Amino acid sequence: MLGRLLMSAAVFLPWMAQASPAEWKREWPKTDFSRTSVGDWGQIRSGGVPKDGIPALDAPQFTAAAKDRRLMPREPVIALEIEGAPARAYPLRYLTWHEIVNDEVAGVPVAVTYCPLCNSAMTFDRRTRAGVLRFGVTGKLRYSDMVMYDRETQSWWQQAIGTGIAGEMSGQRLASLPSWVESWQEFKARNPDGLVMAQPGYNRRYGQNPYRGYDTSDWPFLYDGTPPPHGLAPLDRVVRVGSRAWPLARLAKTGEIREAGVVLSWRAGQASALDAGTLAKGRNIGSVRVRDASGFDVAHDVMFAFAFHAFWPDGRWMLK
């Protein structure tokens, strides 16, 4: 599996060695590595590409959902609904190749992010004490999760937790905004007047999956942490809300779980973005939505179990 992943992602082995701030300074001269929350720099590895080798998107274009002819019904999209603006869909056929979209919705500057290697799809408010930040991809991984950076201070940020880990913004947290991954047909049916991000102007194999078969592999790419507990496979999906994680398999059996002050719902029809060579042909993993007792959407993530275990080692596993 690893060989196939490396080949199809077109990564370059010379970039994949561990390094340290002394080596990184050549590429990151403005990043203050003396300010960090990382206890062991050996946790950070190259993902195979240099800084901005995976190009984040700024100010994307959108088209009316009703007019899109590219997306297939079961394809996954990140849905974002902010009052005062039409609902927006950010297709994973694009995020898989760009990982970050810097956008503004109803006056709110947002970063829509997706890390394929840990299946984390999170949306953040880009407003911070240092002003509005714009994010890019460092090309580095920590526990197989994307390390982002902001272009204003050149600080590094951990995508799965939305926290600065090196530089001026070390220790700062981004506010998470409710968003969720669902099928294109589900988004369009609920939002006939919604918008969908238009295809970017890059030469990429949009709609194809460079990580074919990844979510059924035995071990995560470049992950040197411990496996999750309770007999869960490293790449089993879990629904994370705060520091709690519900196995997706448990939710899919019942369709709904009400506990810990939230309501988790599951609906069939979404294709896995990390299964077949074509996203639209991925196996059915279903869509998840999380609301509070009042029916308001709650920020959450559907990520792999190993990533939850790595970043929330004391987190609570909601097994039954």
Short mmCIF file of C-alpha atoms in Angstrom, two decimals, residues 6 9-16 47-49:
data_model
loop_
_atom_site.label_atom_id
_atom_site.label_comp_id
_atom_site.label_asym_id
_atom_site.label_seq_id
_atom_site.Cartn_x
_atom_site.Cartn_y
_atom_site.Cartn_z
CA LEU A 6 3.95 7.17 -2.92
CA ALA A 9 0.77 10.93 -4.92
CA ALA A 10 3.93 11.67 -6.93
CA VAL A 11 6.00 12.44 -3.85
CA PHE A 12 9.76 12.53 -3.80
CA LEU A 13 11.74 10.40 -1.36
CA PRO A 14 14.60 12.88 -0.78
CA TRP A 15 12.13 15.20 0.93
CA MET A 16 10.88 12.56 3.35
CA GLY A 47 5.25 14.67 3.61
CA GLY A 48 7.20 14.54 0.37
CA VAL A 49 6.63 18.08 -0.92
#
